[in-house]
Short mmCIF file of C-alpha atoms in Angstrom, two decimals:
data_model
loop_
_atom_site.label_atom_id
_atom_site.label_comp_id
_atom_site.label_asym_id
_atom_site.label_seq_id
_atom_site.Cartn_x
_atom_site.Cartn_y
_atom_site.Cartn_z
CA UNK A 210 157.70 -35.33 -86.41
CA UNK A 211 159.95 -32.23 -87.00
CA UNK A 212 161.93 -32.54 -90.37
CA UNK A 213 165.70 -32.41 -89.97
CA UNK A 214 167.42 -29.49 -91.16
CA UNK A 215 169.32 -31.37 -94.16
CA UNK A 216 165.83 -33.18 -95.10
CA UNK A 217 164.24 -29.89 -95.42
CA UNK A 218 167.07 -28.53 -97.59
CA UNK A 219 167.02 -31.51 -100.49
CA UNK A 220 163.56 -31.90 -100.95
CA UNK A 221 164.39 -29.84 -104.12
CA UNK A 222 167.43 -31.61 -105.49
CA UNK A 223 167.80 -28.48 -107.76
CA UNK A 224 168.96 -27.09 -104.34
CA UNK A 225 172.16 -29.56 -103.60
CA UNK A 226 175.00 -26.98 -103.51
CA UNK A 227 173.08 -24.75 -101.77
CA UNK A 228 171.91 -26.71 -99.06
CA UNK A 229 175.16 -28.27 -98.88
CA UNK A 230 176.41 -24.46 -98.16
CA UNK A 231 173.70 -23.71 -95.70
CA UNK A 232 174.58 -26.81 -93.60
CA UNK A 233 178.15 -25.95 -93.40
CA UNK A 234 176.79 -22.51 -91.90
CA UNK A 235 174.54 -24.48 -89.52
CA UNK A 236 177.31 -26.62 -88.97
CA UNK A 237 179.67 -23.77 -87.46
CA UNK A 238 176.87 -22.41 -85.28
CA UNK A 239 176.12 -26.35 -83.61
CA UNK A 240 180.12 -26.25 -82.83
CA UNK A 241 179.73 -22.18 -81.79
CA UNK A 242 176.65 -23.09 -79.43
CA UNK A 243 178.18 -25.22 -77.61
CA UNK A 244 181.56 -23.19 -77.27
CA UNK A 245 179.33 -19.71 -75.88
CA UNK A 246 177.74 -22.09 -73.35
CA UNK A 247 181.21 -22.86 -71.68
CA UNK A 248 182.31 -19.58 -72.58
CA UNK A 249 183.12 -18.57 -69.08
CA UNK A 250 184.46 -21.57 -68.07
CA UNK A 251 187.31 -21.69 -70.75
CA UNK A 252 188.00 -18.44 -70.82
CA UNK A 253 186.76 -17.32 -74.05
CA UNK A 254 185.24 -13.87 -72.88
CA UNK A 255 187.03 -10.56 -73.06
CA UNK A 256 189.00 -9.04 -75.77
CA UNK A 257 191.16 -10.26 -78.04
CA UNK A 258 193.62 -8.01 -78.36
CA UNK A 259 193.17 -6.39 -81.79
CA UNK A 260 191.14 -4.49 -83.24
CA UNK A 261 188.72 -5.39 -86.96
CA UNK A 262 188.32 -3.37 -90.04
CA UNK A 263 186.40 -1.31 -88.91
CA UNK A 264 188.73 0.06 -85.64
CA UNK A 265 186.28 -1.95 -83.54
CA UNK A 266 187.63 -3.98 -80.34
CA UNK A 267 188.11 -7.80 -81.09
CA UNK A 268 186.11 -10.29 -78.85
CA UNK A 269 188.26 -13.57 -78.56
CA UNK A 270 184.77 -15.32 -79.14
CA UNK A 271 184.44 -12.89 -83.00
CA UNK A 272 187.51 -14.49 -84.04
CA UNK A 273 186.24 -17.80 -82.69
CA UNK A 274 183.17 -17.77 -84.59
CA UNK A 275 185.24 -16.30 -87.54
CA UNK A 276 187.08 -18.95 -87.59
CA UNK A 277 184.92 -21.58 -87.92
CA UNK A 278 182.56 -20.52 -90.36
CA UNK A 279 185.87 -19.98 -92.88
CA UNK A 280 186.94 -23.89 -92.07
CA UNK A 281 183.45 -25.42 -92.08
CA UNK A 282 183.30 -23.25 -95.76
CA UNK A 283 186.55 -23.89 -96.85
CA UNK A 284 185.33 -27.48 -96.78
CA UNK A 285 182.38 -26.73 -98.91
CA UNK A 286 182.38 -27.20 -102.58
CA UNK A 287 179.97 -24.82 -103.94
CA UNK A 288 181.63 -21.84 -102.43
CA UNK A 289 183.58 -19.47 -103.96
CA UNK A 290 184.45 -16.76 -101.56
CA UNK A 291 183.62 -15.91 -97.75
CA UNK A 292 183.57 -12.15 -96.56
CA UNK A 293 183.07 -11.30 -92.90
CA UNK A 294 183.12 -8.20 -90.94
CA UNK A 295 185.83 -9.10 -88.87
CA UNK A 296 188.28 -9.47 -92.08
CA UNK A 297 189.45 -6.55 -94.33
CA UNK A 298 189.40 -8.37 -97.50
CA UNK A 299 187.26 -11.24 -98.77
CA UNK A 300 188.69 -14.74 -98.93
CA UNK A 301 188.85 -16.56 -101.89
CA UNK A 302 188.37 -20.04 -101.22
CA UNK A 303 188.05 -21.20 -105.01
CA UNK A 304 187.77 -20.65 -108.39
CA UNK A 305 184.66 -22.53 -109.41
CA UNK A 306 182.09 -22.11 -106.52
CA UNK A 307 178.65 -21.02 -107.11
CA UNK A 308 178.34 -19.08 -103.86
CA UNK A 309 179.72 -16.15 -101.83
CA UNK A 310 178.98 -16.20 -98.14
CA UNK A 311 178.64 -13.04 -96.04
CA UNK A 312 178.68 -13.10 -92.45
CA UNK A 313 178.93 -11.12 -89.22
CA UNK A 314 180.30 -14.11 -87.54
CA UNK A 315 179.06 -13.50 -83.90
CA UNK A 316 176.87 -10.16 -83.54
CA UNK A 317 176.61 -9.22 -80.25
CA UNK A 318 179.84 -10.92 -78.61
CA UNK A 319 180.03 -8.07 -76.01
CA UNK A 320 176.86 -9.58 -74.31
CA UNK A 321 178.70 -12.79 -73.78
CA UNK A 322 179.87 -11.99 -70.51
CA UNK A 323 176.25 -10.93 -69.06
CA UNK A 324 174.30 -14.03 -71.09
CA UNK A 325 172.92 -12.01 -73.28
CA UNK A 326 171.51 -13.88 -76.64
CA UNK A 327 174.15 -13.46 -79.47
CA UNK A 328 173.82 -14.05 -83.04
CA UNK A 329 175.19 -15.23 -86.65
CA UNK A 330 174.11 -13.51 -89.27
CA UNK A 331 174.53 -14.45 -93.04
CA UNK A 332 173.72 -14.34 -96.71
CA UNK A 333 174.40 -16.36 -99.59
CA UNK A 334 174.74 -14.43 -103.06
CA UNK A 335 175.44 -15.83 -106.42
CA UNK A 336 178.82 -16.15 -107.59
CA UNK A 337 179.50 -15.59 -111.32
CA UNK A 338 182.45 -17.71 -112.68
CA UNK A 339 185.84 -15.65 -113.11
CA UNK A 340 184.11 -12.24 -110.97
CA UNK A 341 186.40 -11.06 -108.95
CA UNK A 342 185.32 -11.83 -105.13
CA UNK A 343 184.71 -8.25 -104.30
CA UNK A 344 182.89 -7.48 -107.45
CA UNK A 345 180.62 -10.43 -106.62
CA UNK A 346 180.14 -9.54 -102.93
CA UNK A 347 178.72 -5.99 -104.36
CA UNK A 348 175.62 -7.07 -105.14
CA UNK A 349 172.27 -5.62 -104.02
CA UNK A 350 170.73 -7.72 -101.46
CA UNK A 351 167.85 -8.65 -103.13
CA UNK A 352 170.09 -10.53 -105.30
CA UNK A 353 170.76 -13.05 -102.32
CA UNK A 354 169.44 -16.38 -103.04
CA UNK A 355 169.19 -17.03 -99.10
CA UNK A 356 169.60 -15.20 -95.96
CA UNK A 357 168.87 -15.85 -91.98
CA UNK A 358 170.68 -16.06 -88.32
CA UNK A 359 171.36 -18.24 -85.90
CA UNK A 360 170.31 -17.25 -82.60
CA UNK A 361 171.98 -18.42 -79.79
CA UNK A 362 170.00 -17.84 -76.61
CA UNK A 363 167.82 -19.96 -73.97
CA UNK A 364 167.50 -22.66 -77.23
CA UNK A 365 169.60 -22.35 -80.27
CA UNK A 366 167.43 -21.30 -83.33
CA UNK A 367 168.23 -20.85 -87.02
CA UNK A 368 165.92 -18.90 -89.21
CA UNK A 369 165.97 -18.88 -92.66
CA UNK A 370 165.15 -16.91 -95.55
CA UNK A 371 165.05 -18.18 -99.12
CA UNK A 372 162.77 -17.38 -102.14
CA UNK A 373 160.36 -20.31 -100.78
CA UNK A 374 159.59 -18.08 -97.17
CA UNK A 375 160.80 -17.74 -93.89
CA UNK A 376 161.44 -21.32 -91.60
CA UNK A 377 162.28 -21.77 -88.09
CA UNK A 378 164.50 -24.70 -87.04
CA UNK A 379 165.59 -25.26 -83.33
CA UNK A 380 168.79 -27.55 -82.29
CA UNK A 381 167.85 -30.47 -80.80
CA UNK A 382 171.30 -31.07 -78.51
CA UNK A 383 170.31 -34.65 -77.75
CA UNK A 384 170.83 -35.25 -81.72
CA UNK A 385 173.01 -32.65 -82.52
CA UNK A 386 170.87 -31.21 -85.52
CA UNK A 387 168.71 -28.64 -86.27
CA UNK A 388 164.73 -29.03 -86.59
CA UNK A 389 162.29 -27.89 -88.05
CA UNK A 390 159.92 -25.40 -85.80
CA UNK A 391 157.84 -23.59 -88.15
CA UNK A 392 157.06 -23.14 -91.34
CA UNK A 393 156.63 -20.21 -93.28
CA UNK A 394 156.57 -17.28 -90.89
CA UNK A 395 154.33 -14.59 -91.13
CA UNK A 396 155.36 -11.30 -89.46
CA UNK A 397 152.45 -9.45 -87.95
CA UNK A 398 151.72 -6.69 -90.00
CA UNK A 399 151.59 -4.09 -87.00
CA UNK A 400 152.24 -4.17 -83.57
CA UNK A 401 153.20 -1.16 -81.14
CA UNK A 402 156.31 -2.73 -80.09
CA UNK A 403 159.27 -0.43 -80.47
CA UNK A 404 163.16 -1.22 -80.19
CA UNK A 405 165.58 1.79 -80.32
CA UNK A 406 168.23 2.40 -78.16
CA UNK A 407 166.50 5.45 -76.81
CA UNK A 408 169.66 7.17 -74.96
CA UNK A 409 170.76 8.45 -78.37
CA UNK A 410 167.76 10.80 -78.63
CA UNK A 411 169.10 14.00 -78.82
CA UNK A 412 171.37 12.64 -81.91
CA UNK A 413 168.35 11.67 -83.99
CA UNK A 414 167.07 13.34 -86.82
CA UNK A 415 163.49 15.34 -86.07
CA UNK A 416 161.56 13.27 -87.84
CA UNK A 417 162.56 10.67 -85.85
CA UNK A 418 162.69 12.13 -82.69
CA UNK A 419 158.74 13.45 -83.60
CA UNK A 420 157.40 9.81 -84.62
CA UNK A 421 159.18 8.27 -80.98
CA UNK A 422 157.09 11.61 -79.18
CA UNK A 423 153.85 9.82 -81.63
CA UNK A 424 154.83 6.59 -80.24
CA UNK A 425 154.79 7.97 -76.78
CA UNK A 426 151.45 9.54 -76.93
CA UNK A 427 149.88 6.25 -78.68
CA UNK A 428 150.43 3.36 -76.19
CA UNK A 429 153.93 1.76 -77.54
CA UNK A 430 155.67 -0.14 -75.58
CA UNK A 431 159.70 -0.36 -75.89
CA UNK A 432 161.61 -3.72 -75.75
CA UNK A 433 165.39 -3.26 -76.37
CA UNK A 434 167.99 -5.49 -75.41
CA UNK A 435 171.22 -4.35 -77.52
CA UNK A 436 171.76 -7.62 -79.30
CA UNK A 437 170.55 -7.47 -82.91
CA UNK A 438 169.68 -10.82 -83.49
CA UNK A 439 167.68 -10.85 -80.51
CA UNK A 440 165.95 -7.96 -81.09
CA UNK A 441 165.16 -8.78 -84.51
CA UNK A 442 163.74 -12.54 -83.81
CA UNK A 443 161.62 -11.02 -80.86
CA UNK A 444 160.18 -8.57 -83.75
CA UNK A 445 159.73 -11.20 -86.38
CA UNK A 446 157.85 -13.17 -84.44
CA UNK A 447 156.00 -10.89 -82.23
CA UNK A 448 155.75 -7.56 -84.82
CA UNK A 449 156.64 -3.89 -84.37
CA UNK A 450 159.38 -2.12 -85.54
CA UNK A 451 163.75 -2.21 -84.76
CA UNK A 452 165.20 0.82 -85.29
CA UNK A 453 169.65 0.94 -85.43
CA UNK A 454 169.47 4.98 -87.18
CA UNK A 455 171.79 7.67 -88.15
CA UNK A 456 173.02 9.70 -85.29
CA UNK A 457 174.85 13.39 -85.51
CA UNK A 458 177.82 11.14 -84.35
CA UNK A 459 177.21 8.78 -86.90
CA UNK A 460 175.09 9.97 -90.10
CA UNK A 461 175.71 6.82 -92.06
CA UNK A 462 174.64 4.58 -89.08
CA UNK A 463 176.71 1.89 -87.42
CA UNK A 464 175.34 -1.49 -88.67
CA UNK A 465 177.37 -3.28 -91.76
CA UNK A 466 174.86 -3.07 -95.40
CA UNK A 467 176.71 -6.29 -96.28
CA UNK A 468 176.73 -8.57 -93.20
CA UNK A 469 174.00 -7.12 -91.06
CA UNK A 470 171.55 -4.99 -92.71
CA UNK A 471 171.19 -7.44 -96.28
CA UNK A 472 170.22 -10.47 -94.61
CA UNK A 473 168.38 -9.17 -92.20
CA UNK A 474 165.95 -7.30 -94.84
CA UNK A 475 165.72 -10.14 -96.42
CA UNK A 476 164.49 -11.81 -93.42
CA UNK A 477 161.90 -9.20 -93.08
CA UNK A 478 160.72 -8.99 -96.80
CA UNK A 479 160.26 -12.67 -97.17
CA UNK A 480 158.17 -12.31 -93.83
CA UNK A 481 155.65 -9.71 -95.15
CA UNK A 482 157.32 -7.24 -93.34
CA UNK A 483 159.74 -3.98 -94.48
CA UNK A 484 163.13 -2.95 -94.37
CA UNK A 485 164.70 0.68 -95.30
CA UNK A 486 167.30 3.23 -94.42
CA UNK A 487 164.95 5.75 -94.45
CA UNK A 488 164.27 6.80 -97.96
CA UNK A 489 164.77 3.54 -100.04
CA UNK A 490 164.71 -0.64 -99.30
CA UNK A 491 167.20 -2.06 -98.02
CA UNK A 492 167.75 -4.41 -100.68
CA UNK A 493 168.04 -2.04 -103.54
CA UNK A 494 170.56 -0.18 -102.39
CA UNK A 495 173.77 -0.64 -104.55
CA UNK A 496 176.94 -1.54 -102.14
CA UNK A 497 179.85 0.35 -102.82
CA UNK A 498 182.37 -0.92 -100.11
CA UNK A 499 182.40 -4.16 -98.37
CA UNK A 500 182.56 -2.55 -94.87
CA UNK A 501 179.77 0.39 -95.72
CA UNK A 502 177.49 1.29 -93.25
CA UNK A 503 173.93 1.92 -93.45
CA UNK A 504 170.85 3.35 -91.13
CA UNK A 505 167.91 0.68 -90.37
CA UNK A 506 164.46 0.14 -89.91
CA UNK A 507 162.75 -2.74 -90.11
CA UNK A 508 159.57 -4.60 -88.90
CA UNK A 509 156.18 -4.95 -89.19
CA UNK A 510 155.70 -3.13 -92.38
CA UNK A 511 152.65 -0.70 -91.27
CA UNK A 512 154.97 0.13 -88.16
CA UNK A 513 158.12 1.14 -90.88
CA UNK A 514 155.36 2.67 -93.35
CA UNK A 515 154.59 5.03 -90.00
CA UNK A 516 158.07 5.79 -88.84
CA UNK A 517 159.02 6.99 -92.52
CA UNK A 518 155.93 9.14 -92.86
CA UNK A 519 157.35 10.93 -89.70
CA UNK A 520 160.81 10.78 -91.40
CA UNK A 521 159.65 12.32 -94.33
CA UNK A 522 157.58 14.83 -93.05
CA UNK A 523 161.19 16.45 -91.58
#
């Protein structure tokens, strides 16, 4: 019998407030699930009409998803604060939670239209009492206590990463809850699987452009859909290596450190795989902006050792 979600959380009652936090997050992707299936037929696709933080076009389904992960948290005791790429500033929720919650509420949301597999991504980092909310948002990622996605796609899936491993639990929409799949996942620890979104070439750095000619020449195949969730689950569970680097158009990337690149390391790292921007981990690198931007690669961690000995050989 596959354990439910909140079963699987309190089997360590040390764990309450946490898992009470990481079922409010599941509990805004069951709602969000259901509203990108009748996306379409409400009308929920297309822009918003504004634009984020970052100058970026607003989907009306980002500020949907936005939405409801700040009222399912708002409703949650143990957290403090809730930062999300769509907002400028963090929101302080209140004074005495445990927990800050970073999200990319709905990564992807321009693939709605097509049926594309979207994504929410999220971490959950310690609060201290009286820290400011941005202070406490600037922390390292491998500070985060837990991290993971929910993928929405031909079945719903939340994975999550926390200091005990990796789990996979799928939504069961007969009883409205999320299962458990599988256990402590184990990436692969090479596989010649590449995802890159190739058309940037000429825009790479040579070391990069020399380790795609090496993958080329050695048998890789490429699998890239454009989604990042998507393309990270299919490499967590099948290996190889996702690739989002610095361009000459833009040399500090295009992914968020914060909401996209933290967890998503995390994810790796507690999978026996790797995550780096090129010349340091992912996780160590010390945030200085909520909205900073950061290169990535990430995978199977003999597939990232290889694409940084090309790197560094530039």
């Amino acid at each position: 019998m596959h354990t439910p979600l909140g079963a699987q959380l309190r089997q360590q009652p040390a764990t309450a407030p946490l898992a009470e936090t990481l079922e409010a997050i599941a509990g805004a992707g069951l709602v969000l699930a259901e509203k990108l299936r009748r996306a379409r037929l409400e009308d929920v696709i297309g822009e918003a009409g504004a634009v984020n933080v970052q100058g970026e076009a607003q989907q009306k389904l980002d500020v949907l998803a936005d939405e409801l992960l700040l009222e399912k948290l708002s409703r949650c005791s143990a957290v403090a604060a809730y930062a999300s790429e769509e907002q400028a500033r963090p929101r302080m929720l209140r004074a005495d939670g445990r927990y800050c919650v970073l999200c990319d509420p709905l990564d992807g949301s321009s693939n709605i239209d097509v049926a594309v597999p979207v994504g929410t991504i999220f971490g959950v980092l310690p609060c201290g009492k009286g820290a400011a909310p941005e202070s406490a948002l600037l922390q390292p990622g491998r500070v985060l206590l837990c991290a993971g996605y929910l993928l929405y796609g031909s079945s719903t899936a939340l994975v999550l990463a926390s200091a005990a491993g990796v789990d996979l639990f799928v939504l069961d929409p007969g009883r409205g809850e999320f299962l458990l799949a599988q256990r402590g996942l184990r990436m692969p620890a090479e596989r010649k699987i590449y995802s890159i979104n190739e058309a940037n070439i000429n825009g790479f750095d040579g070391g990069l452009q020399r380790w795609l000619h090496f993958a080329h020449e050695n048998g890789y195949g490429a699998r890239y859909i454009g989604s990042m969730v998507a393309d990270v689950h299919r490499t967590l569970l099948r290996g190889g290596v996702f690739l989002y680097p610095a361009t000459a158009a833009n040399p500090q990337g295009k992914l968020r450190l914060l909401y996209e690149c933290n967890p998503m390391a995390s994810v790796m790292e507690r999978a026996g795989g790797a995550a780096t921007d090129g010349a340091a981990a992912i996780l160590d690198i010390a945030p200085e902006a909520l909205h900073q931007r950061c290169p990535v690669i990430l995978g199977s961690s003999a597939e990232v050792a290889r694409v940084c000995a090309h790197l560094c050989a530039s």
